[in-house]
mmCIF file of C-alpha atoms in Angstrom:
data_model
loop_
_atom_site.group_PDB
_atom_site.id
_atom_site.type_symbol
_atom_site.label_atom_id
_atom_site.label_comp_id
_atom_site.label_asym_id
_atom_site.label_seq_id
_atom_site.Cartn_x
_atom_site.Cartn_y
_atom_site.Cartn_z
ATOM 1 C CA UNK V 1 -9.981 31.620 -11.269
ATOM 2 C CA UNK V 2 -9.178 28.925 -8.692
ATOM 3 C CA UNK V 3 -7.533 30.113 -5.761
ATOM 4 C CA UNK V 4 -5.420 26.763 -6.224
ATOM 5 C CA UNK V 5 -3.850 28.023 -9.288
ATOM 6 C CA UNK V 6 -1.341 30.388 -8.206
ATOM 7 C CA UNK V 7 -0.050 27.232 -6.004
ATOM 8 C CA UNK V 8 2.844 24.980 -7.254
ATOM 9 C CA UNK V 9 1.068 21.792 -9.095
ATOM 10 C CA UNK V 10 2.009 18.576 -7.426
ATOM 11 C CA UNK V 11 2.542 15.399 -9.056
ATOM 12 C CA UNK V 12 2.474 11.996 -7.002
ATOM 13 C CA UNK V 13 4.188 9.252 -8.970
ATOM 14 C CA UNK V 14 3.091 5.825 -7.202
ATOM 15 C CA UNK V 15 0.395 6.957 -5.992
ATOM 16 C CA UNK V 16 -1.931 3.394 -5.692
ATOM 17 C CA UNK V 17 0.994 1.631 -3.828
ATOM 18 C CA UNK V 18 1.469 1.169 -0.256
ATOM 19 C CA UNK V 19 3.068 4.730 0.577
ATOM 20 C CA UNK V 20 1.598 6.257 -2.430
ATOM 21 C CA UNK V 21 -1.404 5.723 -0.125
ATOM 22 C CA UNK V 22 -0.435 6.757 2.814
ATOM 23 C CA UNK V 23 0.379 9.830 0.625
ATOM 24 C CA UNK V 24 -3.170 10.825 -0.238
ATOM 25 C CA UNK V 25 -4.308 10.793 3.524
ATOM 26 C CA UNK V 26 -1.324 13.041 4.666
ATOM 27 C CA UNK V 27 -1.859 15.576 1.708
ATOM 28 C CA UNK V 28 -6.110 14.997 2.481
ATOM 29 C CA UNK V 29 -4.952 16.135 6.182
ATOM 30 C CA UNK V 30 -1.802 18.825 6.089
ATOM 31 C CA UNK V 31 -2.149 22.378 5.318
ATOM 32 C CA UNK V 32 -2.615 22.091 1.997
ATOM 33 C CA UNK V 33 -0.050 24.153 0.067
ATOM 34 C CA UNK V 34 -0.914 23.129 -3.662
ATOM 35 C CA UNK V 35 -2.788 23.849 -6.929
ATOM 36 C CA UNK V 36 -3.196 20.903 -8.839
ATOM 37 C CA UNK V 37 -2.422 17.679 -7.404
ATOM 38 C CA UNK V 38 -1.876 14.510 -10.552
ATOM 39 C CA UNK V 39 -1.601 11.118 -9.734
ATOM 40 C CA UNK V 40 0.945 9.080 -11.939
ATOM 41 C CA UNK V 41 1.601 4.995 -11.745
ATOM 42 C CA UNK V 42 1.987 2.632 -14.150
ATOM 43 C CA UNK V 43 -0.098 1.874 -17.079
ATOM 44 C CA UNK V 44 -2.047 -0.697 -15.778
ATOM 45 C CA UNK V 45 -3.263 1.167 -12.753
ATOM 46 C CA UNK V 46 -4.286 4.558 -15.475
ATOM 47 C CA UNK V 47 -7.573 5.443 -15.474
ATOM 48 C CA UNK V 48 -8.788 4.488 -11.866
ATOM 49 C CA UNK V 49 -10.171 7.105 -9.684
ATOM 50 C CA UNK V 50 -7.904 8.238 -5.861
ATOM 51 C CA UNK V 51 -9.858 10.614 -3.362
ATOM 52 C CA UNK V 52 -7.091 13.595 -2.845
ATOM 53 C CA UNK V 53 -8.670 16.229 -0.574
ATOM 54 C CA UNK V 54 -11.728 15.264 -0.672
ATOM 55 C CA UNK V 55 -12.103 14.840 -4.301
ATOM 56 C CA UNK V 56 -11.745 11.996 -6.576
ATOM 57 C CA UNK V 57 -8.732 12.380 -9.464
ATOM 58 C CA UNK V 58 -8.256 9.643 -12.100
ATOM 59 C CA UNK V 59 -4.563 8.195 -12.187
ATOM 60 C CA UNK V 60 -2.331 9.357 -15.460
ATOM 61 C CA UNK V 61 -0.366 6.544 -16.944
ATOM 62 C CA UNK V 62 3.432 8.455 -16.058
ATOM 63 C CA UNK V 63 5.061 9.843 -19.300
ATOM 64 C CA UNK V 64 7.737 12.238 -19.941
ATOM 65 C CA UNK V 65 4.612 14.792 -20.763
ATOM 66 C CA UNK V 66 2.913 14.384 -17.918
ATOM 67 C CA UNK V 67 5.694 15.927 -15.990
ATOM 68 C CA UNK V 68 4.639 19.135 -17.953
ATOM 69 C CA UNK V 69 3.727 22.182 -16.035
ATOM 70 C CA UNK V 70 4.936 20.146 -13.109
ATOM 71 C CA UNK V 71 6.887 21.892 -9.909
ATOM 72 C CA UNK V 72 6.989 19.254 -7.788
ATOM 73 C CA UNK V 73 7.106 15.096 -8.140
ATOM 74 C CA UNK V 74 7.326 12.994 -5.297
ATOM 75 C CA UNK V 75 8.316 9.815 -5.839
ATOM 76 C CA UNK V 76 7.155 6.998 -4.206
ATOM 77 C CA UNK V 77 8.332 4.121 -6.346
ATOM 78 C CA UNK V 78 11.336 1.355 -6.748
ATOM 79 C CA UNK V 79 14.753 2.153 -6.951
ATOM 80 C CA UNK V 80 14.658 1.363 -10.638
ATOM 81 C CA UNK V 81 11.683 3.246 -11.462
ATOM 82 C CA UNK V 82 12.952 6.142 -9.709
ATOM 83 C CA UNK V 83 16.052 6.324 -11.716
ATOM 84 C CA UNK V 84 14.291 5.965 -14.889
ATOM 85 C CA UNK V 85 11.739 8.661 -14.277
ATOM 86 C CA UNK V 86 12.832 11.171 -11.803
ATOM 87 C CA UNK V 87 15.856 12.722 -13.904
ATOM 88 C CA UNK V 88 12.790 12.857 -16.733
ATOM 89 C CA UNK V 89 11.141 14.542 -14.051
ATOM 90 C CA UNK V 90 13.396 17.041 -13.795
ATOM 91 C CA UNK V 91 14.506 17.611 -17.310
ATOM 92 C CA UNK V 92 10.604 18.717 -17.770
ATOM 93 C CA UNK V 93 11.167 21.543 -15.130
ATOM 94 C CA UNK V 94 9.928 19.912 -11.637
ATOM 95 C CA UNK V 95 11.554 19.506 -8.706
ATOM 96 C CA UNK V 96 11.920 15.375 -7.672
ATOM 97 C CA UNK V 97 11.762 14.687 -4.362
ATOM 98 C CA UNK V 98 12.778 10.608 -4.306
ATOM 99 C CA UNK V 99 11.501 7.959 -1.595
ATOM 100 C CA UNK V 100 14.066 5.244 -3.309
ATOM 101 C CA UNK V 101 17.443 4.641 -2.559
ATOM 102 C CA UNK V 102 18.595 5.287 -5.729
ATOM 103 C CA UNK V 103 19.799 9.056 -5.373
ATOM 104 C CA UNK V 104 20.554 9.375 -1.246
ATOM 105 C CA UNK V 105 24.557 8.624 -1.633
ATOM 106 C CA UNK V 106 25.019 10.545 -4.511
ATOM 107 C CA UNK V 107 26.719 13.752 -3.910
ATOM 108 C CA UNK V 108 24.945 16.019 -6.324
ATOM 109 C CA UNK V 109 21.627 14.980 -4.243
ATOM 110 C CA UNK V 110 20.330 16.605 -1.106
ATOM 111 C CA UNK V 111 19.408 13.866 1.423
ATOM 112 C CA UNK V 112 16.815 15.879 3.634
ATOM 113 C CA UNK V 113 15.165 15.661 6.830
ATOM 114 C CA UNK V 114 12.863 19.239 7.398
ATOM 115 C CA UNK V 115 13.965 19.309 11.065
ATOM 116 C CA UNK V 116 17.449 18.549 10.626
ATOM 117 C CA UNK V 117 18.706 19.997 8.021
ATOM 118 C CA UNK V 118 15.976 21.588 5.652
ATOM 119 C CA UNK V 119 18.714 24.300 3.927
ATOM 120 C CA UNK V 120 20.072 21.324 2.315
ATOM 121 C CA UNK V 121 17.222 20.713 -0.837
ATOM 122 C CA UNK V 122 17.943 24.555 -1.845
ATOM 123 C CA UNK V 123 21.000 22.730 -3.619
ATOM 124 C CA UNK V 124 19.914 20.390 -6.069
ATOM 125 C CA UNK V 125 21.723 20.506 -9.237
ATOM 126 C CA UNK V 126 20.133 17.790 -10.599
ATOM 127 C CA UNK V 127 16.641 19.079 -9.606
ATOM 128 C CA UNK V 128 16.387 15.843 -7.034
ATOM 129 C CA UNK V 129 16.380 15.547 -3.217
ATOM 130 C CA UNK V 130 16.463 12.350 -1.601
ATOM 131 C CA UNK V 131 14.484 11.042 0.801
ATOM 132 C CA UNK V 132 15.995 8.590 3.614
ATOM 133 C CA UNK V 133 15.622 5.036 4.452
ATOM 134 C CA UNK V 134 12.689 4.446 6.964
ATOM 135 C CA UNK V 135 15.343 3.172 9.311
ATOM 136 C CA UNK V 136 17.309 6.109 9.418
ATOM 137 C CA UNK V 137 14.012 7.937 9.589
ATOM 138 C CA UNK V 138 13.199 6.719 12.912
ATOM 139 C CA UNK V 139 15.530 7.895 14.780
ATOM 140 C CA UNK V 140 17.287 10.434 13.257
ATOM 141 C CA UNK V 141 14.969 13.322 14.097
ATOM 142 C CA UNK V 142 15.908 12.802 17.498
ATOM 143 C CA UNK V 143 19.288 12.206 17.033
ATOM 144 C CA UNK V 144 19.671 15.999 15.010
ATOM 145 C CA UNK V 145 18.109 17.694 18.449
ATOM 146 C CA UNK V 146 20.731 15.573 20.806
ATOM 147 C CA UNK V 147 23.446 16.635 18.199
ATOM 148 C CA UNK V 148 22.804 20.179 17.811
ATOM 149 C CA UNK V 149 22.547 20.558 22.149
ATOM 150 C CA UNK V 150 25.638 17.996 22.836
ATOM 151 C CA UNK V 151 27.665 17.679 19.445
ATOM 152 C CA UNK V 152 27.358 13.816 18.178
ATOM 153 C CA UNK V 153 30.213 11.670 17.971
ATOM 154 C CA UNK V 154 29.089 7.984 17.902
ATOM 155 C CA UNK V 155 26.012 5.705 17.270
ATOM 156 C CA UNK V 156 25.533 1.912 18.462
ATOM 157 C CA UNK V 157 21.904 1.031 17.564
ATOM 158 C CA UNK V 158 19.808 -2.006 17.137
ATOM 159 C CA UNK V 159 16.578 -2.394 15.092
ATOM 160 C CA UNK V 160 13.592 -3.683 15.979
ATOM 161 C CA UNK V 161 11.974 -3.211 12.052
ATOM 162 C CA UNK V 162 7.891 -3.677 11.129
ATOM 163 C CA UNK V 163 6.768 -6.578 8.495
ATOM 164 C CA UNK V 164 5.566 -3.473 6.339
ATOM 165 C CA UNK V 165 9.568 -2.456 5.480
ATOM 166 C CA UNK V 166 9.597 -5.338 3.302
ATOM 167 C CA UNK V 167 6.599 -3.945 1.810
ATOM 168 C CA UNK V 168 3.044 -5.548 1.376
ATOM 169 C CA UNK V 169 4.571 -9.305 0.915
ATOM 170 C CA UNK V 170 5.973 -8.643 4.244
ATOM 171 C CA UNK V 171 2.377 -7.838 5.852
ATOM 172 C CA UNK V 172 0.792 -10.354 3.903
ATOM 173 C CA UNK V 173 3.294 -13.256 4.971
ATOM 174 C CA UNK V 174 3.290 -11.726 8.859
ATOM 175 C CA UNK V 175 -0.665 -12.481 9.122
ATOM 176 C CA UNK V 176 -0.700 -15.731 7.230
ATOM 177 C CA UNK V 177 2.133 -16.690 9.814
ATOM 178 C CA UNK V 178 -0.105 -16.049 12.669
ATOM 179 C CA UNK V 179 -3.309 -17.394 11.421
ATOM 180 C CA UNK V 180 -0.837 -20.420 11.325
ATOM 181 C CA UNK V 181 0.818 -20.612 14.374
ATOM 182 C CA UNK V 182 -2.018 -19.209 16.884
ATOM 183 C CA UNK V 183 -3.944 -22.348 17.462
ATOM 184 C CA UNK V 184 -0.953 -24.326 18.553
ATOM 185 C CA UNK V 185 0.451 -23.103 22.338
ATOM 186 C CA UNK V 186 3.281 -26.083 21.926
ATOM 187 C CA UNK V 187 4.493 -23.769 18.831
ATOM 188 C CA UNK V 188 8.180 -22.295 20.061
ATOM 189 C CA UNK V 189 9.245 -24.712 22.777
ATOM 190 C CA UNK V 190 11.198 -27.164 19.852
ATOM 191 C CA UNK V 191 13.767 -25.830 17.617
ATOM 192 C CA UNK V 192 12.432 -25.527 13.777
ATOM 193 C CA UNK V 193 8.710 -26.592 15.275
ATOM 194 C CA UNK V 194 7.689 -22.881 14.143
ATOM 195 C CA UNK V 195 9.480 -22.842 10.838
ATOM 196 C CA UNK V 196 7.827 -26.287 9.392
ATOM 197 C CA UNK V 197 4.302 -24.737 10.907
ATOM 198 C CA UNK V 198 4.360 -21.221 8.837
ATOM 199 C CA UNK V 199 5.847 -22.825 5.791
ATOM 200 C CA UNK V 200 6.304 -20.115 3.159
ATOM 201 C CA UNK V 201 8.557 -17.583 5.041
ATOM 202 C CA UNK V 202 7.749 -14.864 2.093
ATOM 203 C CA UNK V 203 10.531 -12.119 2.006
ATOM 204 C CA UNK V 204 12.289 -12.969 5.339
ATOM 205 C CA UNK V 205 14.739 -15.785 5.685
ATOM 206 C CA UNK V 206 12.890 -17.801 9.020
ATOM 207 C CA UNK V 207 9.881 -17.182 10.177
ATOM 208 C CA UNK V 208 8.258 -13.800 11.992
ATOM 209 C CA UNK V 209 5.753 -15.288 14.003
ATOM 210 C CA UNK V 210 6.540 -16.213 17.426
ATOM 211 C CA UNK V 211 10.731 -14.960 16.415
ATOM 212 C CA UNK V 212 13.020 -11.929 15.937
ATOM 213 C CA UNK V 213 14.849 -12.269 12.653
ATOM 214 C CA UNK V 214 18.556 -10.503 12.578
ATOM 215 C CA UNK V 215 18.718 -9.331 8.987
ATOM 216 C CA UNK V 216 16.775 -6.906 6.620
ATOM 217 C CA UNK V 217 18.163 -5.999 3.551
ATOM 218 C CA UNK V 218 21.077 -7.300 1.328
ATOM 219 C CA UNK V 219 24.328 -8.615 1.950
ATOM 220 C CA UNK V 220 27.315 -6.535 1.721
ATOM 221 C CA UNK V 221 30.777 -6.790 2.317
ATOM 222 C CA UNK V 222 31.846 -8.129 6.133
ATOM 223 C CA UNK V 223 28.564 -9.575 6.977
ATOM 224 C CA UNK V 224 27.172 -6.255 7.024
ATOM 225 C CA UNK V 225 23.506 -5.762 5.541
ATOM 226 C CA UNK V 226 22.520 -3.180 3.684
ATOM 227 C CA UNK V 227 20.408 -1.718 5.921
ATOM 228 C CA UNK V 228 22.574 -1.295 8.570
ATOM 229 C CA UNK V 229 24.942 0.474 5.899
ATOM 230 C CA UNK V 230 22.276 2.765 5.444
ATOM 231 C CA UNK V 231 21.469 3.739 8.749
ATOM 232 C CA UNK V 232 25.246 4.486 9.030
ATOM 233 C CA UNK V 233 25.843 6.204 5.548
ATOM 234 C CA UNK V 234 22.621 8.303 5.871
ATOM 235 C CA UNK V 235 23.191 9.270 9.480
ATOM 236 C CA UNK V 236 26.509 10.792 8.456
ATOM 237 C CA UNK V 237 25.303 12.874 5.024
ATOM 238 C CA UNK V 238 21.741 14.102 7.329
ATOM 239 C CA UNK V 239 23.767 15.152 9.907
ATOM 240 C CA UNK V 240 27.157 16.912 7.841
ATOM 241 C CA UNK V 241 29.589 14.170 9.966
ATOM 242 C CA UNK V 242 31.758 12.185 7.750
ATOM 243 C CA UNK V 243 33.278 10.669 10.312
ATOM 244 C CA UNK V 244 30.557 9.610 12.582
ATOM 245 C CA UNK V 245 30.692 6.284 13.639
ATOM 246 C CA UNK V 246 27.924 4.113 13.634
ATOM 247 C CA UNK V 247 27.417 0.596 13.984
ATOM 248 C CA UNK V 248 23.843 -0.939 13.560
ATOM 249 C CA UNK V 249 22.463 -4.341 14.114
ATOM 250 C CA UNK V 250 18.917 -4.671 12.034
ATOM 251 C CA UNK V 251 16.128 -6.967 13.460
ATOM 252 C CA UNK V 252 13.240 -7.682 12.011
ATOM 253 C CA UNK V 253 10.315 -8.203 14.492
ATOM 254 C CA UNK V 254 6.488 -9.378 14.145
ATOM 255 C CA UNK V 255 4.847 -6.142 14.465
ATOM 256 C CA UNK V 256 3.109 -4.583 11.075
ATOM 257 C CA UNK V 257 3.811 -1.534 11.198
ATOM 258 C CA UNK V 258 6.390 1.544 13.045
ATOM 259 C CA UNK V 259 10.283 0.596 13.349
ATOM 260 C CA UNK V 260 11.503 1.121 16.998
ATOM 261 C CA UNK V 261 15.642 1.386 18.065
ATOM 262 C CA UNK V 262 17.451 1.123 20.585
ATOM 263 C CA UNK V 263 20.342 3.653 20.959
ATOM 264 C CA UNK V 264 23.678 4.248 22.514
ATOM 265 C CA UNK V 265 24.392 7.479 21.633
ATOM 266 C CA UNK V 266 28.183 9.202 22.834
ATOM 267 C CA UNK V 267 28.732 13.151 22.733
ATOM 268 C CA UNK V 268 31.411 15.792 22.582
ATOM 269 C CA UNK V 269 29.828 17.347 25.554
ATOM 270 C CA UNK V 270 28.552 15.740 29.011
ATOM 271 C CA UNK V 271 25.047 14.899 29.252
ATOM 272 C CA UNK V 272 22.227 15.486 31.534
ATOM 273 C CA UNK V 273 19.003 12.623 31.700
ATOM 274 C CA UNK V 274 16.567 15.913 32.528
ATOM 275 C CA UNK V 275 18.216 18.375 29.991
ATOM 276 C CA UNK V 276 18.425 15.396 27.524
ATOM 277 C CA UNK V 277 14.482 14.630 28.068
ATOM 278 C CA UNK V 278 13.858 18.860 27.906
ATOM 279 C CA UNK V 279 15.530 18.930 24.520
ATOM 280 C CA UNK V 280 13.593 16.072 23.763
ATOM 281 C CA UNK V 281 10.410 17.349 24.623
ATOM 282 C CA UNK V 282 11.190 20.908 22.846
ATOM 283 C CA UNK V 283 12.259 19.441 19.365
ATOM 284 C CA UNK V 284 10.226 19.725 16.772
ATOM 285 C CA UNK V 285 8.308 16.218 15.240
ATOM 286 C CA UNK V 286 9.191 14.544 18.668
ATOM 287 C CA UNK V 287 7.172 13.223 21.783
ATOM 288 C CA UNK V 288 8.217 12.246 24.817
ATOM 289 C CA UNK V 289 7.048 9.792 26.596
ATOM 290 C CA UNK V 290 9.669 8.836 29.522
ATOM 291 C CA UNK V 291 7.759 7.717 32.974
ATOM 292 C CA UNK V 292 9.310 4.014 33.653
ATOM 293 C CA UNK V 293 7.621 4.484 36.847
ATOM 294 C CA UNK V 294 4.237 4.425 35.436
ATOM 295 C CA UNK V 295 5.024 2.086 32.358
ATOM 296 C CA UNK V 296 5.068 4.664 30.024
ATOM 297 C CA UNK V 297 7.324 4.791 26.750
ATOM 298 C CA UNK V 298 6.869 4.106 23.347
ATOM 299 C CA UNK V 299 6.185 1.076 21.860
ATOM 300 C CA UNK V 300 5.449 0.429 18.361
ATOM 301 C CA UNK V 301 1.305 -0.957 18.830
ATOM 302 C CA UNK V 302 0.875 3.000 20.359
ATOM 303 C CA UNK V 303 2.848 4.787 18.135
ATOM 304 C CA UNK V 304 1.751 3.184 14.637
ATOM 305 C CA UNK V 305 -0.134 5.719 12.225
ATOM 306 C CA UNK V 306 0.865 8.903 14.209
ATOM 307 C CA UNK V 307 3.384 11.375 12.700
ATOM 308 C CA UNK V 308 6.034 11.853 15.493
ATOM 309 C CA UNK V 309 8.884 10.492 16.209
ATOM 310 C CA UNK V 310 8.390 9.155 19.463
ATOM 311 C CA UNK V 311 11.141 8.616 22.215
ATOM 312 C CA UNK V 312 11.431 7.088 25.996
ATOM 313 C CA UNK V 313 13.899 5.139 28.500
ATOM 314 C CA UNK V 314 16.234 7.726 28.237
ATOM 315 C CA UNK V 315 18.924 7.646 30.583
ATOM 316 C CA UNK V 316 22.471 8.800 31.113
ATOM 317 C CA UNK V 317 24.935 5.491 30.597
ATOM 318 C CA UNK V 318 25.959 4.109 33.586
ATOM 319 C CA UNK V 319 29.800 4.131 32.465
ATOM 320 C CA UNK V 320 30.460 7.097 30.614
ATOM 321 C CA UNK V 321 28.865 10.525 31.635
ATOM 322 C CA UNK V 322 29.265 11.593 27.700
ATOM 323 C CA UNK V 323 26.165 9.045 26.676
ATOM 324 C CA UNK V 324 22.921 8.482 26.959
ATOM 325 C CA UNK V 325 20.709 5.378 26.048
ATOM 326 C CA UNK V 326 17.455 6.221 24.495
ATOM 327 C CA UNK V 327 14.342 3.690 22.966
ATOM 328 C CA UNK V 328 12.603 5.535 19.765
ATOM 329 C CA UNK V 329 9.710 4.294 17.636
ATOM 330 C CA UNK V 330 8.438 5.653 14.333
ATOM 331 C CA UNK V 331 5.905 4.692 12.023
ATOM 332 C CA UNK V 332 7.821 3.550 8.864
ATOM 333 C CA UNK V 333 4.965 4.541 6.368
ATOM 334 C CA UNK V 334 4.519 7.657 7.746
ATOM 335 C CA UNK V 335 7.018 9.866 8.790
ATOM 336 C CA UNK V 336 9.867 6.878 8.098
ATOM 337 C CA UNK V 337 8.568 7.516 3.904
ATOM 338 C CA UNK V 338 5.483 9.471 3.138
ATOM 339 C CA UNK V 339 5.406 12.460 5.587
ATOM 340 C CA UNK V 340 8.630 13.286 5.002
ATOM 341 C CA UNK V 341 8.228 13.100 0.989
ATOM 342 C CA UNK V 342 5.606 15.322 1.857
ATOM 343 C CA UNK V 343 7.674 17.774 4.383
ATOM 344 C CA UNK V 344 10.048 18.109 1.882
ATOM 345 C CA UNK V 345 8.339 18.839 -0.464
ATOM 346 C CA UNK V 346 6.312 21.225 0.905
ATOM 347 C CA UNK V 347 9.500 22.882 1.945
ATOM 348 C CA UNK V 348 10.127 23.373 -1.949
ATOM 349 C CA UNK V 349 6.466 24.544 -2.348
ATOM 350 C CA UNK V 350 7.727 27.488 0.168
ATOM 351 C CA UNK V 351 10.760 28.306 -1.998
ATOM 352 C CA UNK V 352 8.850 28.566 -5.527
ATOM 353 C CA UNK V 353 6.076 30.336 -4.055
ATOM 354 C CA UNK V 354 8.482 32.728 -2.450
ATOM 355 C CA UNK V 355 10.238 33.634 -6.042
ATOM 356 C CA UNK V 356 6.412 33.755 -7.571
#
């Protein structure tokens, strides 16, 4: 007998996409908590051949059957293809643990972040917990230490968001844009120059290169987008405050890959820079780095491709001793979708193999 088979059996649905990828190298690299691990996508992408831990597993075309002896799916897929297939999940006995937005508002699904508020995906009455927007992601890691040391009441952020949240296009259109604007230094001193230079602006409405683009998502009601809505919704369901208020401002910026913020966070309590950076420095799937002096804090071309959330410039606000202002970058494929798929659902993997 295996000693994998007494282990919950994994299933990875997505796995030859962008974070399905990602996905193979974190479960190649974490304690590795499972028996059998299957790979599910669509039928056109059955029958070719993923390295998992060091071994090679063909890719199942997804079907309700293949769910079967499945206690765990994660989900790394389209909103629609989520909400097809992860109640089917489900209804075949495994636990769906969803990187779409199509279950995080509903209030039947956990919306889970392992160091905020892992009790949450115990209750899941629908046998799904949600995973949140890589926006949210980012910061909000952070945000639950702050909270739980100074009580939360408000959020003013802006968004400095990665080509890769708009998904490969997004990467794709970044590097053609640059391949296209670099040999030209008179690029960006006449208005619309760099627009009729990149031509096809891809999935962003102006161009990247050489320009910070104020929108990322959808339009919703009052101008707002719907990733800002997100990073206020989400906050307030990770966090258990209803109330919070948030307002966000989403930018999209020419990097590839890892979102940064900034943030104005106000407290119930008063706040300290030094105890702020201590609880900082203590939190769990955090780093510090916080020497202005020496030109040290996070930026996204150092953080991309690690695992932390990674947070510097933090200071006390100048005008009210009940805020601070902090900079935060994370890397959106990473912890911002697939680690934390992967947190929690190795935080599930605990629970079953605790009943076993």
């Amino acid at each position: 007998m295996s000693a994998r088979d007494d282990r919950p059996t994994l299933a990875v649905v997505g796995a030859t996409g962008a974070v399905g990828t990602v996905m193979l190298d974190i479960l190649s690299t974490r304690e590795d908590v499972w028996g059998e691990i299957r790979l599910l996508a669509s039928p056109r992408s059955a029958g070719r051949r993923l390295t998992v831990r060091g071994e090679q597993v063909e890719v199942q075309a997804i079907s309700p059957e293949a769910f079967d002896g499945v206690d765990v799916a994660m989900f790394d897929v389209p909103d629609d293809v989520s909400a097809e297939w992860a109640p089917v999940a489900a209804s075949r006995g495994a636990v769906a643990v969803d990187n779409s937005g199509a279950f995080r508002m509903d209030d039947d699904v956990p919306l889970v972040v392992p160091e905020v508020n892992a009790a949450a995906a115990r209750t899941r009455p629908r046998g799904i917990i949600s995973n949140p927007n890589c926006t949210t992601l980012s910061m909000i890691v952070a945000m639950g230490a702050l909270h739980r040391t100074y009580g939360l009441r408000e959020l003013v952020v802006a968004s400095y968001q990665a080509a890769s949240g708009a998904g490969q296009a997004g990467i794709d259109t970044l590097h053609d844009q640059i391949a296209k604007v670099a040999a030209d230094r008179e690029l960006g001193t006449r208005a619309g120059d760099v627009r009729r230079a990149v031509g096809d602006l891809g999935p962003f409405p102006a161009p990247l290169a050489l320009n910070v683009v104020p929108w990322a998502g959808s339009l919703k009601d009052g101008g707002w987008s719907s990733e800002e809505l997100k990073v206020r919704n989400e906050s307030r369901k990770i966090l258990g405050l209803p109330d919070l208020r948030v307002n966000a401002t989403c930018v999209r910026v020419p990097v590839v890959t890892t979102h940064s913020l900034a943030v104005h966070a106000t407290f119930e309590r008063e706040v300290s820079q030094h105890e702020a950076q201590a609880v900082l420095r203590d939190a769990a799937g955090v780093v510090l780095c916080d020497d202005p002096a020496a030109y040290e804090f996070p930026t996204p071309a150092d953080a991309v491709g690690t695992d932390p959330t990674w947070v510097g410039r933090v200071r006390r606000s100048l005008d009210d001793p009940h805020s601070l202002d902090l900079f935060l970058c994370g890397d959106n494929l990473r912890k911002g979708a697939a680690l934390n798929t992967a947190q929690i659902a190795e935080v599930v993997a605990a629970e079953l193999t605790e009943g076993r």
